[in-house]
């Protein structure tokens, strides 16, 4: 804090939380008095103050009257909170200090009457506490199946926790949902109505549930009693089935190349699963001739090519398990002779027609020559 020479204002810079509280400004008005007379009586500050004390003869007169509205100026912010770089109390009217000339030939003592005015100021300091991470519950592992052990781990716990209370519910309204409570200082556990004997609470408030069942799925709430009040954190156990082996059904298992299409369908007894297709033990590479259904449970190949022949499998999976079907063999038939000639059926037909046309043309030419030779006269 800093004060000017005349003490008429106070500056607080930087502001700190310990500066919060009430502040008082005391205004003293002195005046000379001899008996009932006083030189400079007109200079006495007329305020709510009363004469409360007497003192020795002063050298100077100081008269401050506080009769204007108090004005606190708050400027700027500092380190996340309010900083009073300048806190000024306005309204003080001061008269210049001037030498007091003692009256000549005065046989009496001079008495000083002190007039005191008190102004009370409440300086309220607001600051933002540092942003800290909120407590939360993390399920380890995040997905589980029946028979798994799951730890509901408390992350970012608050300070000074007196009691931990776990509930099998999203909101701790019903005491019948209380699993267990724990007092760290006394190291005392208290089981609740929802306790099954498979729950263990640790010193840090985390809860372990062993060999979980379908009844353990759902929301959990941890209620913590702290020096600042109740604090709650919520978590969840997500459960899934262990998937079983799927099967494949094909529209055709033997097809002829370039004649029609084939659709393979993967069947499973589970919901909330994903599908994946494999060809010859490897993930199937999709082309412009392969199409998957919306849920990827069906595969269509159109048109069929000879290189599509082979073993197909489908795989179903969820976050905790996966399973593959038995292989399905797709056979593709094709004309081997046409393959060896390197010509298509249309090209072969064109060749045959061309050959026949050539033979007919040659036969016609031979006939023409024969007729011509026959019609010539013999030698004389």
Coordinates of C-alpha atoms in Angstrom, one line a residue:
X1 CA 0.0 0.0 0.0
X2 CA 1.2 3.6 -0.7
X3 CA 0.1 6.9 0.8
X4 CA 0.7 10.4 -0.6
X5 CA 2.3 13.1 1.6
X6 CA -1.1 14.5 2.7
X7 CA -2.5 11.0 3.4
X8 CA -5.7 11.9 1.5
X9 CA -5.7 8.7 -0.6
X10 CA -4.5 5.1 -0.5
X11 CA -3.1 3.0 -3.4
X12 CA -3.3 -0.8 -3.3
X13 CA -1.1 -2.4 -6.0
X14 CA -1.1 -5.3 -6.5
X15 CA -4.3 -6.4 -4.9
X16 CA -4.1 -9.5 -2.8
X17 CA -6.8 -11.6 -1.1
X18 CA -5.5 -10.7 2.4
X19 CA -6.3 -7.0 1.7
X20 CA -10.1 -7.8 1.8
X21 CA -12.0 -6.1 4.7
X22 CA -13.1 -2.7 6.0
X23 CA -11.0 0.4 5.8
X24 CA -11.5 3.7 7.8
X25 CA -10.4 7.1 6.9
X26 CA -10.0 9.4 9.9
X27 CA -10.2 13.2 9.4
X28 CA -8.8 15.3 12.2
X29 CA -9.7 19.0 12.5
X30 CA -7.6 21.1 14.9
X31 CA -8.3 24.6 16.1
X32 CA -6.9 27.0 18.6
X33 CA -9.0 27.9 21.6
X34 CA -8.4 30.0 24.6
X35 CA -11.1 29.5 27.0
X36 CA -14.2 30.0 25.0
X37 CA -12.5 32.1 22.3
X38 CA -10.5 30.7 19.4
X39 CA -8.7 32.5 16.6
X40 CA -9.8 31.1 13.2
X41 CA -13.0 29.5 14.5
X42 CA -14.5 29.9 11.1
X43 CA -12.1 27.2 9.8
X44 CA -13.5 24.4 11.9
X45 CA -14.8 21.6 9.8
X46 CA -18.5 21.2 10.4
X47 CA -19.1 17.5 10.1
X48 CA -20.5 14.7 12.2
X49 CA -17.4 14.6 14.3
X50 CA -17.3 15.4 18.0
X51 CA -14.6 16.8 20.2
X52 CA -13.0 13.7 21.6
X53 CA -9.6 14.8 23.0
X54 CA -7.2 17.6 23.9
X55 CA -3.6 17.9 22.9
X56 CA -0.6 20.2 23.2
X57 CA -0.3 23.4 21.2
X58 CA 0.3 22.6 17.5
X59 CA 2.4 24.5 15.1
X60 CA 0.1 24.3 12.1
X61 CA -3.6 24.1 11.6
X62 CA -5.0 21.3 9.4
X63 CA -8.7 21.2 8.6
X64 CA -10.1 18.4 6.5
X65 CA -13.8 18.0 6.0
X66 CA -15.3 14.9 4.3
X67 CA -18.6 15.9 2.9
X68 CA -18.6 14.5 -0.6
X69 CA -19.5 11.2 -1.9
X70 CA -16.9 8.5 -1.5
X71 CA -15.5 7.5 -4.8
X72 CA -13.5 4.3 -5.2
X73 CA -11.8 3.8 -8.6
X74 CA -11.1 0.3 -9.7
X75 CA -8.7 0.0 -12.6
X76 CA -7.3 -3.0 -14.4
X77 CA -7.2 -6.7 -13.6
X78 CA -4.3 -8.7 -12.2
X79 CA -3.5 -12.4 -12.4
X80 CA -7.1 -13.6 -12.9
X81 CA -8.7 -11.4 -10.2
X82 CA -9.6 -7.8 -9.5
X83 CA -6.6 -5.6 -9.0
X84 CA -6.8 -2.2 -7.4
X85 CA -4.0 -0.4 -9.2
X86 CA -5.5 2.8 -7.7
X87 CA -8.0 3.1 -4.9
X88 CA -8.7 6.8 -4.4
X89 CA -11.0 8.3 -1.8
X90 CA -12.3 11.5 -3.2
X91 CA -14.1 14.3 -1.5
X92 CA -11.5 15.5 0.9
X93 CA -11.2 19.3 1.0
X94 CA -8.0 20.4 2.6
X95 CA -6.9 23.9 3.4
X96 CA -3.3 24.8 3.0
X97 CA -1.2 24.5 6.0
X98 CA -0.3 27.9 7.4
X99 CA 1.8 29.0 10.4
X100 CA -0.2 29.8 13.5
X101 CA 0.8 33.0 15.1
X102 CA 0.3 32.7 18.8
X103 CA -1.6 35.7 20.3
X104 CA 0.6 38.2 22.0
X105 CA 0.6 38.6 25.8
X106 CA -1.7 35.7 26.5
X107 CA -1.5 34.5 30.1
X108 CA -3.6 31.4 29.4
X109 CA -2.7 27.9 28.0
X110 CA -3.8 27.2 24.5
X111 CA -6.1 24.2 24.2
X112 CA -6.5 22.2 21.0
X113 CA -9.9 20.5 20.3
X114 CA -9.6 17.6 17.9
X115 CA -12.5 16.8 15.7
X116 CA -12.5 13.3 14.3
X117 CA -14.5 12.1 11.3
X118 CA -14.4 8.4 10.5
X119 CA -15.3 7.1 7.1
X120 CA -15.6 3.3 6.8
X121 CA -14.9 1.6 3.5
X122 CA -15.4 -2.0 2.8
X123 CA -12.9 -3.2 0.2
X124 CA -14.2 -6.4 -1.3
X125 CA -11.7 -8.3 -3.3
X126 CA -13.0 -10.9 -5.8
X127 CA -10.7 -13.4 -7.4
X128 CA -11.1 -16.4 -9.6
X129 CA -9.7 -19.6 -8.1
X130 CA -7.4 -21.4 -10.5
X131 CA -9.2 -23.6 -12.9
X132 CA -8.8 -27.2 -11.7
X133 CA -10.0 -30.4 -13.3
X134 CA -13.3 -31.6 -12.1
X135 CA -13.4 -35.0 -10.3
X136 CA -14.6 -37.8 -12.6
X137 CA -15.0 -41.6 -12.6
X138 CA -13.1 -43.7 -15.2
X139 CA -14.1 -47.3 -15.9
X140 CA -11.1 -49.6 -16.3
X141 CA -11.5 -51.3 -18.7
X142 CA -14.0 -49.0 -20.5
X143 CA -15.9 -52.0 -21.8
X144 CA -16.5 -55.3 -20.1
X145 CA -18.4 -58.6 -20.3
X146 CA -19.8 -60.9 -17.7
X147 CA -17.1 -62.3 -15.5
X148 CA -14.7 -59.3 -15.9
X149 CA -13.3 -57.3 -13.0
X150 CA -14.0 -53.6 -13.3
X151 CA -12.3 -50.7 -11.4
X152 CA -14.3 -47.5 -11.1
X153 CA -11.3 -45.2 -10.6
X154 CA -11.6 -41.7 -9.1
X155 CA -9.7 -39.1 -11.1
X156 CA -8.9 -35.5 -10.0
X157 CA -10.3 -35.9 -6.4
X158 CA -11.0 -32.8 -4.4
X159 CA -8.9 -32.0 -1.3
X160 CA -9.8 -32.8 2.3
X161 CA -12.3 -35.6 1.8
X162 CA -13.9 -36.8 5.0
X163 CA -16.3 -39.5 3.6
X164 CA -16.7 -41.4 0.3
X165 CA -20.2 -42.9 -0.5
X166 CA -20.8 -45.0 -3.5
X167 CA -24.3 -45.4 -5.1
X168 CA -25.6 -47.7 -7.8
X169 CA -27.6 -44.9 -9.4
X170 CA -27.1 -41.8 -11.5
X171 CA -28.4 -39.6 -8.6
X172 CA -28.0 -40.5 -4.9
X173 CA -31.6 -40.0 -3.9
X174 CA -32.5 -43.4 -2.6
X175 CA -30.5 -44.8 0.3
X176 CA -31.3 -48.3 -0.9
X177 CA -28.9 -47.7 -3.8
X178 CA -26.0 -47.1 -1.4
X179 CA -23.2 -49.7 -2.0
X180 CA -20.6 -48.7 0.6
X181 CA -19.2 -45.7 2.4
X182 CA -15.6 -45.2 3.7
X183 CA -14.1 -42.7 6.2
X184 CA -10.4 -42.3 5.4
X185 CA -9.3 -40.8 8.7
X186 CA -10.9 -43.7 10.7
X187 CA -10.4 -46.3 7.9
X188 CA -13.9 -47.5 8.5
X189 CA -16.1 -49.2 5.8
X190 CA -19.9 -49.3 6.1
X191 CA -21.8 -51.5 3.7
X192 CA -25.1 -50.4 2.3
X193 CA -28.2 -52.2 0.9
X194 CA -26.8 -52.4 -2.6
X195 CA -23.6 -54.2 -1.4
X196 CA -23.2 -57.7 -2.9
X197 CA -19.9 -58.8 -1.4
X198 CA -18.0 -58.3 -4.7
X199 CA -17.2 -54.6 -4.1
X200 CA -14.0 -53.3 -2.6
X201 CA -13.4 -49.6 -1.8
X202 CA -9.9 -48.3 -1.7
X203 CA -8.3 -45.6 0.4
X204 CA -8.3 -43.2 -2.5
X205 CA -12.1 -43.7 -3.1
X206 CA -11.9 -46.0 -6.1
X207 CA -14.3 -48.9 -6.2
X208 CA -13.4 -52.4 -7.5
X209 CA -16.3 -54.8 -8.6
X210 CA -15.2 -58.4 -9.2
X211 CA -16.9 -61.0 -11.5
X212 CA -19.5 -58.5 -12.8
X213 CA -22.9 -59.6 -14.0
X214 CA -25.5 -57.9 -16.1
X215 CA -27.0 -56.3 -13.0
X216 CA -23.7 -54.3 -12.5
X217 CA -24.2 -52.5 -15.8
X218 CA -25.3 -48.9 -15.6
X219 CA -24.6 -45.6 -13.8
X220 CA -22.7 -45.1 -10.6
X221 CA -22.3 -42.0 -8.4
X222 CA -19.6 -41.2 -5.9
X223 CA -20.5 -38.7 -3.2
X224 CA -17.7 -37.0 -1.3
X225 CA -18.0 -34.9 1.8
X226 CA -15.3 -32.3 1.9
X227 CA -14.5 -29.2 3.9
X228 CA -16.2 -27.2 1.1
X229 CA -19.4 -29.3 1.0
X230 CA -20.6 -32.3 -1.0
X231 CA -18.9 -33.1 -4.3
X232 CA -20.2 -35.7 -6.7
X233 CA -18.6 -37.7 -9.6
X234 CA -20.4 -40.0 -12.0
X235 CA -19.3 -43.0 -14.0
X236 CA -20.7 -46.0 -15.9
X237 CA -20.1 -49.6 -16.5
X238 CA -20.7 -50.6 -20.2
X239 CA -21.3 -54.4 -20.7
X240 CA -21.3 -56.5 -23.8
X241 CA -21.9 -60.1 -24.7
X242 CA -19.1 -62.5 -25.7
X243 CA -20.0 -63.1 -29.4
X244 CA -20.3 -66.6 -30.8
X245 CA -19.3 -68.1 -34.2
X246 CA -21.3 -66.7 -37.1
X247 CA -22.2 -68.5 -40.4
X248 CA -22.3 -67.6 -44.1
X249 CA -25.1 -68.2 -46.6
X250 CA -24.5 -67.9 -50.3
X251 CA -27.0 -67.3 -53.1
X252 CA -24.8 -69.6 -55.3
X253 CA -21.6 -71.5 -54.5
X254 CA -20.8 -72.4 -58.1
X255 CA -21.3 -69.8 -60.8
X256 CA -20.1 -69.2 -64.4
X257 CA -17.9 -66.3 -65.2
X258 CA -19.6 -63.2 -66.4
X259 CA -23.0 -64.8 -66.0
X260 CA -24.8 -63.4 -63.0
X261 CA -23.8 -62.3 -59.5
X262 CA -23.3 -63.9 -56.0
X263 CA -24.5 -62.6 -52.6
X264 CA -22.9 -63.8 -49.4
X265 CA -24.8 -63.1 -46.1
X266 CA -23.3 -63.3 -42.6
X267 CA -25.6 -64.5 -39.8
X268 CA -25.1 -63.9 -36.1
X269 CA -27.3 -64.3 -33.0
X270 CA -26.1 -61.0 -31.5
X271 CA -27.0 -57.3 -31.9
X272 CA -24.8 -54.3 -31.5
X273 CA -22.0 -56.0 -33.4
X274 CA -19.8 -55.1 -36.4
X275 CA -19.0 -57.2 -39.5
X276 CA -15.7 -57.7 -41.4
X277 CA -15.1 -59.9 -44.5
X278 CA -12.1 -62.0 -45.3
X279 CA -10.9 -63.6 -48.6
X280 CA -8.3 -66.3 -48.4
X281 CA -7.6 -65.4 -44.8
X282 CA -7.0 -61.7 -45.5
X283 CA -9.1 -58.7 -45.2
X284 CA -11.2 -58.4 -48.4
X285 CA -10.2 -55.6 -50.7
X286 CA -13.3 -53.9 -52.2
X287 CA -13.5 -53.2 -55.9
X288 CA -16.0 -51.6 -58.3
X289 CA -17.6 -55.1 -58.6
X290 CA -18.0 -55.7 -54.8
X291 CA -20.7 -54.0 -52.7
X292 CA -21.5 -54.2 -48.9
X293 CA -24.9 -53.7 -47.3
X294 CA -25.4 -50.8 -44.9
X295 CA -24.4 -52.8 -41.8
X296 CA -21.7 -54.7 -43.8
X297 CA -23.5 -58.0 -43.1
X298 CA -24.0 -58.9 -46.8
X299 CA -21.4 -59.0 -49.6
X300 CA -22.5 -58.9 -53.3
X301 CA -20.1 -59.6 -56.3
X302 CA -21.4 -58.5 -59.7
X303 CA -20.3 -59.7 -62.2
X304 CA -18.3 -62.8 -61.2
X305 CA -14.8 -63.2 -62.5
X306 CA -12.6 -66.3 -62.3
X307 CA -10.3 -64.7 -59.8
X308 CA -13.2 -64.3 -57.4
X309 CA -13.1 -68.1 -56.7
X310 CA -11.7 -69.1 -53.3
X311 CA -12.5 -69.1 -49.5
X312 CA -14.7 -66.5 -47.9
X313 CA -15.2 -65.8 -44.2
X314 CA -17.1 -63.2 -42.2
X315 CA -16.0 -62.0 -38.7
X316 CA -18.3 -60.4 -36.1
X317 CA -16.9 -58.4 -33.2
X318 CA -17.8 -55.9 -30.4
X319 CA -15.5 -54.0 -27.9
X320 CA -14.8 -57.2 -25.8
X321 CA -14.8 -60.1 -28.3
X322 CA -14.7 -61.4 -31.9
X323 CA -15.4 -64.6 -33.8
X324 CA -14.9 -65.8 -37.4
X325 CA -17.2 -68.1 -39.4
X326 CA -16.1 -71.3 -41.1
X327 CA -14.8 -70.8 -44.7
X328 CA -17.2 -70.9 -47.6
X329 CA -15.7 -71.9 -51.0
X330 CA -17.0 -70.1 -54.1
X331 CA -16.3 -71.9 -57.4
X332 CA -16.3 -70.1 -60.7
X333 CA -16.6 -72.0 -64.1
X334 CA -15.3 -70.6 -67.4
X335 CA -14.6 -71.8 -71.1
X336 CA -10.9 -72.9 -71.1
X337 CA -10.6 -73.2 -74.9
X338 CA -11.8 -69.7 -75.4
X339 CA -9.3 -68.7 -72.8
X340 CA -6.4 -70.4 -74.7
X341 CA -7.3 -68.8 -78.1
X342 CA -7.4 -65.5 -76.6
X343 CA -10.6 -64.7 -78.6
X344 CA -14.1 -64.1 -77.4
X345 CA -17.1 -66.0 -78.8
X346 CA -18.0 -63.1 -81.1
X347 CA -14.5 -62.9 -82.5
X348 CA -14.5 -66.7 -83.2
X349 CA -17.9 -66.4 -85.0
X350 CA -16.5 -63.6 -87.1
X351 CA -13.5 -65.7 -88.0
X352 CA -15.7 -68.6 -89.1
X353 CA -17.9 -66.4 -91.2
X354 CA -14.9 -64.8 -92.9
X355 CA -13.4 -68.2 -93.7
X356 CA -16.7 -69.5 -95.2
X357 CA -17.0 -66.3 -97.3
X358 CA -13.5 -66.8 -98.6
X359 CA -14.1 -70.4 -99.5
X360 CA -17.3 -69.4 -101.4
X361 CA -15.4 -66.7 -103.2
X362 CA -12.7 -69.1 -104.3
X363 CA -15.2 -71.7 -105.5
X364 CA -17.0 -69.1 -107.6
X365 CA -13.7 -68.1 -109.2
X366 CA -12.8 -71.7 -110.0
X367 CA -16.2 -72.2 -111.7
X368 CA -15.9 -69.1 -113.7
X369 CA -12.5 -70.1 -115.1
X370 CA -13.7 -73.6 -116.0
X371 CA -16.7 -72.3 -118.0
X372 CA -14.5 -69.8 -119.8
X373 CA -12.0 -72.5 -120.8
X374 CA -14.8 -74.8 -122.0
X375 CA -16.3 -72.2 -124.4
X376 CA -13.1 -71.7 -126.4
X377 CA -12.9 -73.3 -130.0
X378 CA -10.4 -76.1 -130.6
X379 CA -7.4 -75.8 -133.1
X380 CA -8.1 -76.3 -136.8

